[in-house]
Amino acid sequence: MKPADHLRNCAIFSGLCQGALEELASLAEERSCQDGCTVFLEGEEAGALHILIDGSIDLVKSSQDGRSRVVRSVGRGEMFAEAAMFSGEAYPATAVARKRSSVLLIRKEHFVAFVRRHPDVSLAMMGAMSRLLRHMNALLADLSLGQVENRLAAFLVAKSRERGKKRFSIGITKQELALRIGTVPETLSRNLKKLKDRGIVAVDGDLVTIHKPSALASLAGRT
């Protein structure tokens, strides 16, 4: 696909005419990232917006006590880091490729000039940012109200429903799982052991078997 086609797949650009898409595409730089590659670091000056055109990107937020949480998993065609760029702030999270990925990068000075020529883009961006803000508010509420055990239960329930079975592979490392539920591997292991000791789940390497679905669902409902 051409850069203009990738931009069309991005929600806020989908309504642009072909000429505007081609103009914007001419400003974009394509970057390839290997698995584990850092696209940008939390705290760096936000000088560009990014669009994921292939692969997988996680935005990881670090707390003062050293814990990390995946605050957003970026999907194909989605824009990220645009809010920080326009506010003139630093990147609020670190962007990490979780597999071989390709990103379109548009630098701030180029995009601002483009938006001035196409005011309709700014209206679309306001809608996209509002949706992201609602997502972040929901995540903050989850972090403040939910305990690690409850968030772990919610993850396992969701994974079981996704796979359509009570015995399934987690599919990610314990470190990655800890990041996703906002804790550290040691705390994850302790809470997983609690579930095992109560007979709610059994764990064999990467495989989890849910023995008490109702009890797990009850815990998940408290997040």
JSON list of C-alpha atoms in Angstrom, two decimals:
[
{"chain": "A", "resi": 1, "resn": "MET", "atom": "CA", "xyz": [0.00, 0.00, 0.00]},
{"chain": "A", "resi": 2, "resn": "LYS", "atom": "CA", "xyz": [1.05, 3.57, -0.65]},
{"chain": "A", "resi": 3, "resn": "PRO", "atom": "CA", "xyz": [1.40, 6.08, 2.22]},
{"chain": "A", "resi": 4, "resn": "ALA", "atom": "CA", "xyz": [-1.80, 7.84, 1.08]},
{"chain": "A", "resi": 5, "resn": "ASP", "atom": "CA", "xyz": [-3.71, 4.54, 1.36]},
{"chain": "A", "resi": 6, "resn": "HIS", "atom": "CA", "xyz": [-2.44, 4.03, 4.92]},
{"chain": "A", "resi": 7, "resn": "LEU", "atom": "CA", "xyz": [-3.51, 7.56, 5.82]},
{"chain": "A", "resi": 8, "resn": "ARG", "atom": "CA", "xyz": [-6.98, 6.93, 4.41]},
{"chain": "A", "resi": 9, "resn": "ASN", "atom": "CA", "xyz": [-7.28, 3.96, 6.80]},
{"chain": "A", "resi": 10, "resn": "CYS", "atom": "CA", "xyz": [-6.64, 6.32, 9.73]},
{"chain": "A", "resi": 11, "resn": "ALA", "atom": "CA", "xyz": [-10.02, 7.48, 11.06]},
{"chain": "A", "resi": 12, "resn": "ILE", "atom": "CA", "xyz": [-9.35, 11.21, 11.16]},
{"chain": "A", "resi": 13, "resn": "PHE", "atom": "CA", "xyz": [-8.03, 11.30, 7.59]},
{"chain": "A", "resi": 14, "resn": "SER", "atom": "CA", "xyz": [-10.59, 8.98, 5.99]},
{"chain": "A", "resi": 15, "resn": "GLY", "atom": "CA", "xyz": [-12.75, 11.87, 4.79]},
{"chain": "A", "resi": 16, "resn": "LEU", "atom": "CA", "xyz": [-9.98, 13.78, 3.06]},
{"chain": "A", "resi": 17, "resn": "CYS", "atom": "CA", "xyz": [-10.00, 14.09, -0.70]},
{"chain": "A", "resi": 18, "resn": "GLN", "atom": "CA", "xyz": [-7.35, 12.26, -2.68]},
{"chain": "A", "resi": 19, "resn": "GLY", "atom": "CA", "xyz": [-5.38, 15.45, -3.33]},
{"chain": "A", "resi": 20, "resn": "ALA", "atom": "CA", "xyz": [-5.15, 16.30, 0.37]},
{"chain": "A", "resi": 21, "resn": "LEU", "atom": "CA", "xyz": [-4.17, 12.71, 1.19]},
{"chain": "A", "resi": 22, "resn": "GLU", "atom": "CA", "xyz": [-1.40, 12.76, -1.39]},
{"chain": "A", "resi": 23, "resn": "GLU", "atom": "CA", "xyz": [-0.17, 16.10, -0.03]},
{"chain": "A", "resi": 24, "resn": "LEU", "atom": "CA", "xyz": [-0.11, 14.77, 3.54]},
{"chain": "A", "resi": 25, "resn": "ALA", "atom": "CA", "xyz": [1.56, 11.55, 2.41]},
{"chain": "A", "resi": 26, "resn": "SER", "atom": "CA", "xyz": [4.37, 13.55, 0.84]},
{"chain": "A", "resi": 27, "resn": "LEU", "atom": "CA", "xyz": [5.17, 14.92, 4.32]},
{"chain": "A", "resi": 28, "resn": "ALA", "atom": "CA", "xyz": [5.32, 11.50, 5.98]},
{"chain": "A", "resi": 29, "resn": "GLU", "atom": "CA", "xyz": [8.42, 9.45, 6.78]},
{"chain": "A", "resi": 30, "resn": "GLU", "atom": "CA", "xyz": [8.16, 5.67, 7.07]},
{"chain": "A", "resi": 31, "resn": "ARG", "atom": "CA", "xyz": [10.06, 3.98, 9.88]},
{"chain": "A", "resi": 32, "resn": "SER", "atom": "CA", "xyz": [10.57, 0.25, 10.41]},
{"chain": "A", "resi": 33, "resn": "CYS", "atom": "CA", "xyz": [10.84, -1.06, 13.97]},
{"chain": "A", "resi": 34, "resn": "GLN", "atom": "CA", "xyz": [12.03, -4.47, 15.11]},
{"chain": "A", "resi": 35, "resn": "ASP", "atom": "CA", "xyz": [10.32, -6.35, 17.95]},
{"chain": "A", "resi": 36, "resn": "GLY", "atom": "CA", "xyz": [11.22, -4.57, 21.19]},
{"chain": "A", "resi": 37, "resn": "CYS", "atom": "CA", "xyz": [12.31, -1.37, 19.43]},
{"chain": "A", "resi": 38, "resn": "THR", "atom": "CA", "xyz": [11.55, 1.89, 21.25]},
{"chain": "A", "resi": 39, "resn": "VAL", "atom": "CA", "xyz": [9.75, 4.33, 18.97]},
{"chain": "A", "resi": 40, "resn": "PHE", "atom": "CA", "xyz": [10.03, 7.16, 21.50]},
{"chain": "A", "resi": 41, "resn": "LEU", "atom": "CA", "xyz": [10.67, 7.51, 25.22]},
{"chain": "A", "resi": 42, "resn": "GLU", "atom": "CA", "xyz": [8.46, 8.91, 27.94]},
{"chain": "A", "resi": 43, "resn": "GLY", "atom": "CA", "xyz": [9.70, 12.43, 28.71]},
{"chain": "A", "resi": 44, "resn": "GLU", "atom": "CA", "xyz": [11.16, 13.14, 25.27]},
{"chain": "A", "resi": 45, "resn": "GLU", "atom": "CA", "xyz": [10.00, 16.25, 23.43]},
{"chain": "A", "resi": 46, "resn": "ALA", "atom": "CA", "xyz": [6.95, 15.38, 21.33]},
{"chain": "A", "resi": 47, "resn": "GLY", "atom": "CA", "xyz": [8.00, 16.60, 17.92]},
{"chain": "A", "resi": 48, "resn": "ALA", "atom": "CA", "xyz": [5.93, 14.33, 15.69]},
{"chain": "A", "resi": 49, "resn": "LEU", "atom": "CA", "xyz": [2.71, 12.35, 15.44]},
{"chain": "A", "resi": 50, "resn": "HIS", "atom": "CA", "xyz": [2.78, 8.70, 14.47]},
{"chain": "A", "resi": 51, "resn": "ILE", "atom": "CA", "xyz": [0.47, 6.32, 12.62]},
{"chain": "A", "resi": 52, "resn": "LEU", "atom": "CA", "xyz": [0.87, 2.56, 12.90]},
{"chain": "A", "resi": 53, "resn": "ILE", "atom": "CA", "xyz": [0.60, 1.02, 9.45]},
{"chain": "A", "resi": 54, "resn": "ASP", "atom": "CA", "xyz": [1.65, -2.53, 10.35]},
{"chain": "A", "resi": 55, "resn": "GLY", "atom": "CA", "xyz": [2.58, -4.52, 13.45]},
{"chain": "A", "resi": 56, "resn": "SER", "atom": "CA", "xyz": [1.84, -3.74, 17.10]},
{"chain": "A", "resi": 57, "resn": "ILE", "atom": "CA", "xyz": [2.80, -0.86, 19.39]},
{"chain": "A", "resi": 58, "resn": "ASP", "atom": "CA", "xyz": [2.24, -0.60, 23.15]},
{"chain": "A", "resi": 59, "resn": "LEU", "atom": "CA", "xyz": [2.28, 2.71, 25.02]},
{"chain": "A", "resi": 60, "resn": "VAL", "atom": "CA", "xyz": [3.84, 2.03, 28.43]},
{"chain": "A", "resi": 61, "resn": "LYS", "atom": "CA", "xyz": [3.54, 4.43, 31.37]},
{"chain": "A", "resi": 62, "resn": "SER", "atom": "CA", "xyz": [5.97, 4.33, 34.31]},
{"chain": "A", "resi": 63, "resn": "SER", "atom": "CA", "xyz": [5.07, 5.40, 37.86]},
{"chain": "A", "resi": 64, "resn": "GLN", "atom": "CA", "xyz": [7.33, 6.92, 40.50]},
{"chain": "A", "resi": 65, "resn": "ASP", "atom": "CA", "xyz": [7.71, 3.57, 42.30]},
{"chain": "A", "resi": 66, "resn": "GLY", "atom": "CA", "xyz": [9.07, 1.94, 39.14]},
{"chain": "A", "resi": 67, "resn": "ARG", "atom": "CA", "xyz": [5.94, 0.11, 38.06]},
{"chain": "A", "resi": 68, "resn": "SER", "atom": "CA", "xyz": [4.83, 0.11, 34.44]},
{"chain": "A", "resi": 69, "resn": "ARG", "atom": "CA", "xyz": [1.46, -0.31, 32.77]},
{"chain": "A", "resi": 70, "resn": "VAL", "atom": "CA", "xyz": [0.43, -0.68, 29.16]},
{"chain": "A", "resi": 71, "resn": "VAL", "atom": "CA", "xyz": [-1.99, 2.24, 28.91]},
{"chain": "A", "resi": 72, "resn": "ARG", "atom": "CA", "xyz": [-2.85, 1.65, 25.28]},
{"chain": "A", "resi": 73, "resn": "SER", "atom": "CA", "xyz": [-2.24, -0.94, 22.61]},
{"chain": "A", "resi": 74, "resn": "VAL", "atom": "CA", "xyz": [-2.17, 0.86, 19.26]},
{"chain": "A", "resi": 75, "resn": "GLY", "atom": "CA", "xyz": [-4.05, -0.80, 16.42]},
{"chain": "A", "resi": 76, "resn": "ARG", "atom": "CA", "xyz": [-3.26, -0.71, 12.74]},
{"chain": "A", "resi": 77, "resn": "GLY", "atom": "CA", "xyz": [-4.24, 2.60, 11.20]},
{"chain": "A", "resi": 78, "resn": "GLU", "atom": "CA", "xyz": [-4.39, 4.40, 14.54]},
{"chain": "A", "resi": 79, "resn": "MET", "atom": "CA", "xyz": [-2.62, 7.65, 15.33]},
{"chain": "A", "resi": 80, "resn": "PHE", "atom": "CA", "xyz": [-0.67, 8.08, 18.55]},
{"chain": "A", "resi": 81, "resn": "ALA", "atom": "CA", "xyz": [1.32, 10.83, 20.33]},
{"chain": "A", "resi": 82, "resn": "GLU", "atom": "CA", "xyz": [-0.69, 13.56, 18.60]},
{"chain": "A", "resi": 83, "resn": "ALA", "atom": "CA", "xyz": [-2.06, 15.11, 21.82]},
{"chain": "A", "resi": 84, "resn": "ALA", "atom": "CA", "xyz": [1.40, 15.58, 23.32]},
{"chain": "A", "resi": 85, "resn": "MET", "atom": "CA", "xyz": [2.68, 17.04, 20.09]},
{"chain": "A", "resi": 86, "resn": "PHE", "atom": "CA", "xyz": [-0.03, 19.70, 19.84]},
{"chain": "A", "resi": 87, "resn": "SER", "atom": "CA", "xyz": [0.11, 20.60, 23.53]},
{"chain": "A", "resi": 88, "resn": "GLY", "atom": "CA", "xyz": [3.85, 21.21, 23.27]},
{"chain": "A", "resi": 89, "resn": "GLU", "atom": "CA", "xyz": [4.51, 18.69, 26.04]},
{"chain": "A", "resi": 90, "resn": "ALA", "atom": "CA", "xyz": [6.76, 15.69, 26.33]},
{"chain": "A", "resi": 91, "resn": "TYR", "atom": "CA", "xyz": [5.63, 12.20, 25.33]},
{"chain": "A", "resi": 92, "resn": "PRO", "atom": "CA", "xyz": [3.61, 10.93, 28.35]},
{"chain": "A", "resi": 93, "resn": "ALA", "atom": "CA", "xyz": [4.50, 7.28, 27.72]},
{"chain": "A", "resi": 94, "resn": "THR", "atom": "CA", "xyz": [7.11, 5.11, 26.03]},
{"chain": "A", "resi": 95, "resn": "ALA", "atom": "CA", "xyz": [6.11, 3.53, 22.69]},
{"chain": "A", "resi": 96, "resn": "VAL", "atom": "CA", "xyz": [7.46, -0.01, 22.21]},
{"chain": "A", "resi": 97, "resn": "ALA", "atom": "CA", "xyz": [7.06, -2.28, 19.19]},
{"chain": "A", "resi": 98, "resn": "ARG", "atom": "CA", "xyz": [5.74, -5.71, 20.22]},
{"chain": "A", "resi": 99, "resn": "LYS", "atom": "CA", "xyz": [6.51, -7.26, 16.84]},
{"chain": "A", "resi": 100, "resn": "ARG", "atom": "CA", "xyz": [8.11, -6.07, 13.63]},
{"chain": "A", "resi": 101, "resn": "SER", "atom": "CA", "xyz": [6.21, -2.87, 12.89]},
{"chain": "A", "resi": 102, "resn": "SER", "atom": "CA", "xyz": [6.03, 0.01, 10.44]},
{"chain": "A", "resi": 103, "resn": "VAL", "atom": "CA", "xyz": [5.15, 3.54, 11.45]},
{"chain": "A", "resi": 104, "resn": "LEU", "atom": "CA", "xyz": [4.42, 6.68, 9.45]},
{"chain": "A", "resi": 105, "resn": "LEU", "atom": "CA", "xyz": [5.89, 9.73, 11.16]},
{"chain": "A", "resi": 106, "resn": "ILE", "atom": "CA", "xyz": [4.82, 13.31, 10.40]},
{"chain": "A", "resi": 107, "resn": "ARG", "atom": "CA", "xyz": [6.82, 16.06, 12.04]},
{"chain": "A", "resi": 108, "resn": "LYS", "atom": "CA", "xyz": [5.00, 18.80, 13.94]},
{"chain": "A", "resi": 109, "resn": "GLU", "atom": "CA", "xyz": [6.01, 21.76, 11.79]},
{"chain": "A", "resi": 110, "resn": "HIS", "atom": "CA", "xyz": [4.92, 19.97, 8.62]},
{"chain": "A", "resi": 111, "resn": "PHE", "atom": "CA", "xyz": [1.57, 18.82, 10.01]},
{"chain": "A", "resi": 112, "resn": "VAL", "atom": "CA", "xyz": [0.67, 22.20, 11.52]},
{"chain": "A", "resi": 113, "resn": "ALA", "atom": "CA", "xyz": [1.19, 23.83, 8.13]},
{"chain": "A", "resi": 114, "resn": "PHE", "atom": "CA", "xyz": [-0.98, 21.14, 6.51]},
{"chain": "A", "resi": 115, "resn": "VAL", "atom": "CA", "xyz": [-3.82, 21.63, 9.03]},
{"chain": "A", "resi": 116, "resn": "ARG", "atom": "CA", "xyz": [-3.80, 25.37, 8.36]},
{"chain": "A", "resi": 117, "resn": "ARG", "atom": "CA", "xyz": [-4.40, 24.59, 4.72]},
{"chain": "A", "resi": 118, "resn": "HIS", "atom": "CA", "xyz": [-7.13, 22.02, 5.56]},
{"chain": "A", "resi": 119, "resn": "PRO", "atom": "CA", "xyz": [-9.20, 23.20, 8.59]},
{"chain": "A", "resi": 120, "resn": "ASP", "atom": "CA", "xyz": [-11.54, 20.19, 8.39]},
{"chain": "A", "resi": 121, "resn": "VAL", "atom": "CA", "xyz": [-8.71, 17.98, 9.69]},
{"chain": "A", "resi": 122, "resn": "SER", "atom": "CA", "xyz": [-8.64, 19.86, 13.00]},
{"chain": "A", "resi": 123, "resn": "LEU", "atom": "CA", "xyz": [-12.36, 19.17, 13.58]},
{"chain": "A", "resi": 124, "resn": "ALA", "atom": "CA", "xyz": [-11.87, 15.45, 12.96]},
{"chain": "A", "resi": 125, "resn": "MET", "atom": "CA", "xyz": [-8.91, 15.41, 15.33]},
{"chain": "A", "resi": 126, "resn": "MET", "atom": "CA", "xyz": [-10.99, 16.97, 18.11]},
{"chain": "A", "resi": 127, "resn": "GLY", "atom": "CA", "xyz": [-13.40, 14.05, 17.87]},
{"chain": "A", "resi": 128, "resn": "ALA", "atom": "CA", "xyz": [-10.59, 11.49, 17.92]},
{"chain": "A", "resi": 129, "resn": "MET", "atom": "CA", "xyz": [-8.95, 13.12, 20.94]},
{"chain": "A", "resi": 130, "resn": "SER", "atom": "CA", "xyz": [-12.27, 13.16, 22.81]},
{"chain": "A", "resi": 131, "resn": "ARG", "atom": "CA", "xyz": [-12.64, 9.41, 22.32]},
{"chain": "A", "resi": 132, "resn": "LEU", "atom": "CA", "xyz": [-9.08, 8.82, 23.53]},
{"chain": "A", "resi": 133, "resn": "LEU", "atom": "CA", "xyz": [-9.71, 11.01, 26.58]},
{"chain": "A", "resi": 134, "resn": "ARG", "atom": "CA", "xyz": [-12.73, 8.92, 27.53]},
{"chain": "A", "resi": 135, "resn": "HIS", "atom": "CA", "xyz": [-10.59, 5.78, 27.22]},
{"chain": "A", "resi": 136, "resn": "MET", "atom": "CA", "xyz": [-7.88, 7.23, 29.46]},
{"chain": "A", "resi": 137, "resn": "ASN", "atom": "CA", "xyz": [-10.40, 8.34, 32.08]},
{"chain": "A", "resi": 138, "resn": "ALA", "atom": "CA", "xyz": [-11.85, 4.84, 32.18]},
{"chain": "A", "resi": 139, "resn": "LEU", "atom": "CA", "xyz": [-8.36, 3.39, 32.55]},
{"chain": "A", "resi": 140, "resn": "LEU", "atom": "CA", "xyz": [-7.54, 5.75, 35.43]},
{"chain": "A", "resi": 141, "resn": "ALA", "atom": "CA", "xyz": [-10.73, 4.74, 37.19]},
{"chain": "A", "resi": 142, "resn": "ASP", "atom": "CA", "xyz": [-9.77, 1.08, 36.75]},
{"chain": "A", "resi": 143, "resn": "LEU", "atom": "CA", "xyz": [-6.31, 1.69, 38.20]},
{"chain": "A", "resi": 144, "resn": "SER", "atom": "CA", "xyz": [-7.64, 3.55, 41.22]},
{"chain": "A", "resi": 145, "resn": "LEU", "atom": "CA", "xyz": [-10.51, 1.19, 42.05]},
{"chain": "A", "resi": 146, "resn": "GLY", "atom": "CA", "xyz": [-9.34, -2.24, 40.93]},
{"chain": "A", "resi": 147, "resn": "GLN", "atom": "CA", "xyz": [-6.91, -4.46, 42.84]},
{"chain": "A", "resi": 148, "resn": "VAL", "atom": "CA", "xyz": [-4.25, -6.55, 41.11]},
{"chain": "A", "resi": 149, "resn": "GLU", "atom": "CA", "xyz": [-6.14, -9.77, 41.84]},
{"chain": "A", "resi": 150, "resn": "ASN", "atom": "CA", "xyz": [-9.30, -8.35, 40.28]},
{"chain": "A", "resi": 151, "resn": "ARG", "atom": "CA", "xyz": [-7.49, -7.09, 37.18]},
{"chain": "A", "resi": 152, "resn": "LEU", "atom": "CA", "xyz": [-5.74, -10.45, 36.79]},
{"chain": "A", "resi": 153, "resn": "ALA", "atom": "CA", "xyz": [-9.11, -12.21, 37.03]},
{"chain": "A", "resi": 154, "resn": "ALA", "atom": "CA", "xyz": [-10.58, -9.85, 34.45]},
{"chain": "A", "resi": 155, "resn": "PHE", "atom": "CA", "xyz": [-7.70, -10.62, 32.07]},
{"chain": "A", "resi": 156, "resn": "LEU", "atom": "CA", "xyz": [-8.15, -14.38, 32.49]},
{"chain": "A", "resi": 157, "resn": "VAL", "atom": "CA", "xyz": [-11.92, -14.19, 32.01]},
{"chain": "A", "resi": 158, "resn": "ALA", "atom": "CA", "xyz": [-11.48, -12.12, 28.85]},
{"chain": "A", "resi": 159, "resn": "LYS", "atom": "CA", "xyz": [-8.84, -14.48, 27.50]},
{"chain": "A", "resi": 160, "resn": "SER", "atom": "CA", "xyz": [-11.03, -17.53, 28.21]},
{"chain": "A", "resi": 161, "resn": "ARG", "atom": "CA", "xyz": [-13.98, -15.96, 26.38]},
{"chain": "A", "resi": 162, "resn": "GLU", "atom": "CA", "xyz": [-11.74, -14.94, 23.49]},
{"chain": "A", "resi": 163, "resn": "ARG", "atom": "CA", "xyz": [-10.47, -18.51, 23.09]},
{"chain": "A", "resi": 164, "resn": "GLY", "atom": "CA", "xyz": [-13.87, -20.09, 23.80]},
{"chain": "A", "resi": 165, "resn": "LYS", "atom": "CA", "xyz": [-12.45, -22.58, 26.30]},
{"chain": "A", "resi": 166, "resn": "LYS", "atom": "CA", "xyz": [-11.51, -22.93, 29.97]},
{"chain": "A", "resi": 167, "resn": "ARG", "atom": "CA", "xyz": [-7.99, -24.20, 29.25]},
{"chain": "A", "resi": 168, "resn": "PHE", "atom": "CA", "xyz": [-5.86, -21.85, 27.18]},
{"chain": "A", "resi": 169, "resn": "SER", "atom": "CA", "xyz": [-2.40, -20.41, 26.65]},
{"chain": "A", "resi": 170, "resn": "ILE", "atom": "CA", "xyz": [-1.83, -16.93, 28.10]},
{"chain": "A", "resi": 171, "resn": "GLY", "atom": "CA", "xyz": [0.17, -16.10, 24.96]},
{"chain": "A", "resi": 172, "resn": "ILE", "atom": "CA", "xyz": [2.47, -13.50, 26.53]},
{"chain": "A", "resi": 173, "resn": "THR", "atom": "CA", "xyz": [5.27, -13.57, 29.10]},
{"chain": "A", "resi": 174, "resn": "LYS", "atom": "CA", "xyz": [4.59, -12.93, 32.77]},
{"chain": "A", "resi": 175, "resn": "GLN", "atom": "CA", "xyz": [6.46, -9.66, 32.49]},
{"chain": "A", "resi": 176, "resn": "GLU", "atom": "CA", "xyz": [4.19, -8.53, 29.64]},
{"chain": "A", "resi": 177, "resn": "LEU", "atom": "CA", "xyz": [1.12, -9.67, 31.56]},
{"chain": "A", "resi": 178, "resn": "ALA", "atom": "CA", "xyz": [2.27, -7.70, 34.61]},
{"chain": "A", "resi": 179, "resn": "LEU", "atom": "CA", "xyz": [2.60, -4.61, 32.44]},
{"chain": "A", "resi": 180, "resn": "ARG", "atom": "CA", "xyz": [-0.90, -5.07, 31.05]},
{"chain": "A", "resi": 181, "resn": "ILE", "atom": "CA", "xyz": [-2.56, -5.25, 34.48]},
{"chain": "A", "resi": 182, "resn": "GLY", "atom": "CA", "xyz": [-0.47, -2.49, 36.04]},
{"chain": "A", "resi": 183, "resn": "THR", "atom": "CA", "xyz": [1.80, -4.36, 38.43]},
{"chain": "A", "resi": 184, "resn": "VAL", "atom": "CA", "xyz": [5.23, -5.99, 38.67]},
{"chain": "A", "resi": 185, "resn": "PRO", "atom": "CA", "xyz": [6.05, -9.68, 37.97]},
{"chain": "A", "resi": 186, "resn": "GLU", "atom": "CA", "xyz": [6.55, -10.50, 41.66]},
{"chain": "A", "resi": 187, "resn": "THR", "atom": "CA", "xyz": [3.11, -9.18, 42.62]},
{"chain": "A", "resi": 188, "resn": "LEU", "atom": "CA", "xyz": [1.58, -10.95, 39.62]},
{"chain": "A", "resi": 189, "resn": "SER", "atom": "CA", "xyz": [3.10, -14.26, 40.75]},
{"chain": "A", "resi": 190, "resn": "ARG", "atom": "CA", "xyz": [1.75, -13.81, 44.29]},
{"chain": "A", "resi": 191, "resn": "ASN", "atom": "CA", "xyz": [-1.76, -13.08, 43.05]},
{"chain": "A", "resi": 192, "resn": "LEU", "atom": "CA", "xyz": [-1.66, -15.96, 40.59]},
{"chain": "A", "resi": 193, "resn": "LYS", "atom": "CA", "xyz": [-0.65, -18.24, 43.47]},
{"chain": "A", "resi": 194, "resn": "LYS", "atom": "CA", "xyz": [-3.64, -16.99, 45.49]},
{"chain": "A", "resi": 195, "resn": "LEU", "atom": "CA", "xyz": [-5.97, -18.05, 42.70]},
{"chain": "A", "resi": 196, "resn": "LYS", "atom": "CA", "xyz": [-4.25, -21.43, 42.47]},
{"chain": "A", "resi": 197, "resn": "ASP", "atom": "CA", "xyz": [-4.37, -22.01, 46.25]},
{"chain": "A", "resi": 198, "resn": "ARG", "atom": "CA", "xyz": [-8.10, -21.29, 46.29]},
{"chain": "A", "resi": 199, "resn": "GLY", "atom": "CA", "xyz": [-8.63, -23.80, 43.49]},
{"chain": "A", "resi": 200, "resn": "ILE", "atom": "CA", "xyz": [-9.96, -21.17, 41.11]},
{"chain": "A", "resi": 201, "resn": "VAL", "atom": "CA", "xyz": [-7.34, -21.83, 38.44]},
{"chain": "A", "resi": 202, "resn": "ALA", "atom": "CA", "xyz": [-4.52, -24.25, 37.71]},
{"chain": "A", "resi": 203, "resn": "VAL", "atom": "CA", "xyz": [-1.33, -23.17, 35.97]},
{"chain": "A", "resi": 204, "resn": "ASP", "atom": "CA", "xyz": [1.05, -25.37, 34.01]},
{"chain": "A", "resi": 205, "resn": "GLY", "atom": "CA", "xyz": [3.75, -23.26, 32.40]},
{"chain": "A", "resi": 206, "resn": "ASP", "atom": "CA", "xyz": [1.95, -21.03, 29.90]},
{"chain": "A", "resi": 207, "resn": "LEU", "atom": "CA", "xyz": [-1.33, -22.95, 30.20]},
{"chain": "A", "resi": 208, "resn": "VAL", "atom": "CA", "xyz": [-4.15, -21.84, 32.49]},
{"chain": "A", "resi": 209, "resn": "THR", "atom": "CA", "xyz": [-7.17, -23.96, 33.38]},
{"chain": "A", "resi": 210, "resn": "ILE", "atom": "CA", "xyz": [-10.16, -22.28, 35.01]},
{"chain": "A", "resi": 211, "resn": "HIS", "atom": "CA", "xyz": [-11.75, -24.64, 37.56]},
{"chain": "A", "resi": 212, "resn": "LYS", "atom": "CA", "xyz": [-14.20, -22.17, 39.14]},
{"chain": "A", "resi": 213, "resn": "PRO", "atom": "CA", "xyz": [-15.48, -19.86, 36.38]},
{"chain": "A", "resi": 214, "resn": "SER", "atom": "CA", "xyz": [-18.13, -18.19, 38.59]},
{"chain": "A", "resi": 215, "resn": "ALA", "atom": "CA", "xyz": [-15.60, -17.35, 41.31]},
{"chain": "A", "resi": 216, "resn": "LEU", "atom": "CA", "xyz": [-13.18, -15.91, 38.74]},
{"chain": "A", "resi": 217, "resn": "ALA", "atom": "CA", "xyz": [-15.97, -13.92, 37.09]},
{"chain": "A", "resi": 218, "resn": "SER", "atom": "CA", "xyz": [-16.97, -12.54, 40.50]},
{"chain": "A", "resi": 219, "resn": "LEU", "atom": "CA", "xyz": [-13.43, -11.31, 41.10]},
{"chain": "A", "resi": 220, "resn": "ALA", "atom": "CA", "xyz": [-13.29, -9.86, 37.61]},
{"chain": "A", "resi": 221, "resn": "GLY", "atom": "CA", "xyz": [-16.50, -7.94, 38.22]},
{"chain": "A", "resi": 222, "resn": "ARG", "atom": "CA", "xyz": [-14.88, -5.96, 41.06]},
{"chain": "A", "resi": 223, "resn": "THR", "atom": "CA", "xyz": [-12.41, -4.08, 38.81]}
]
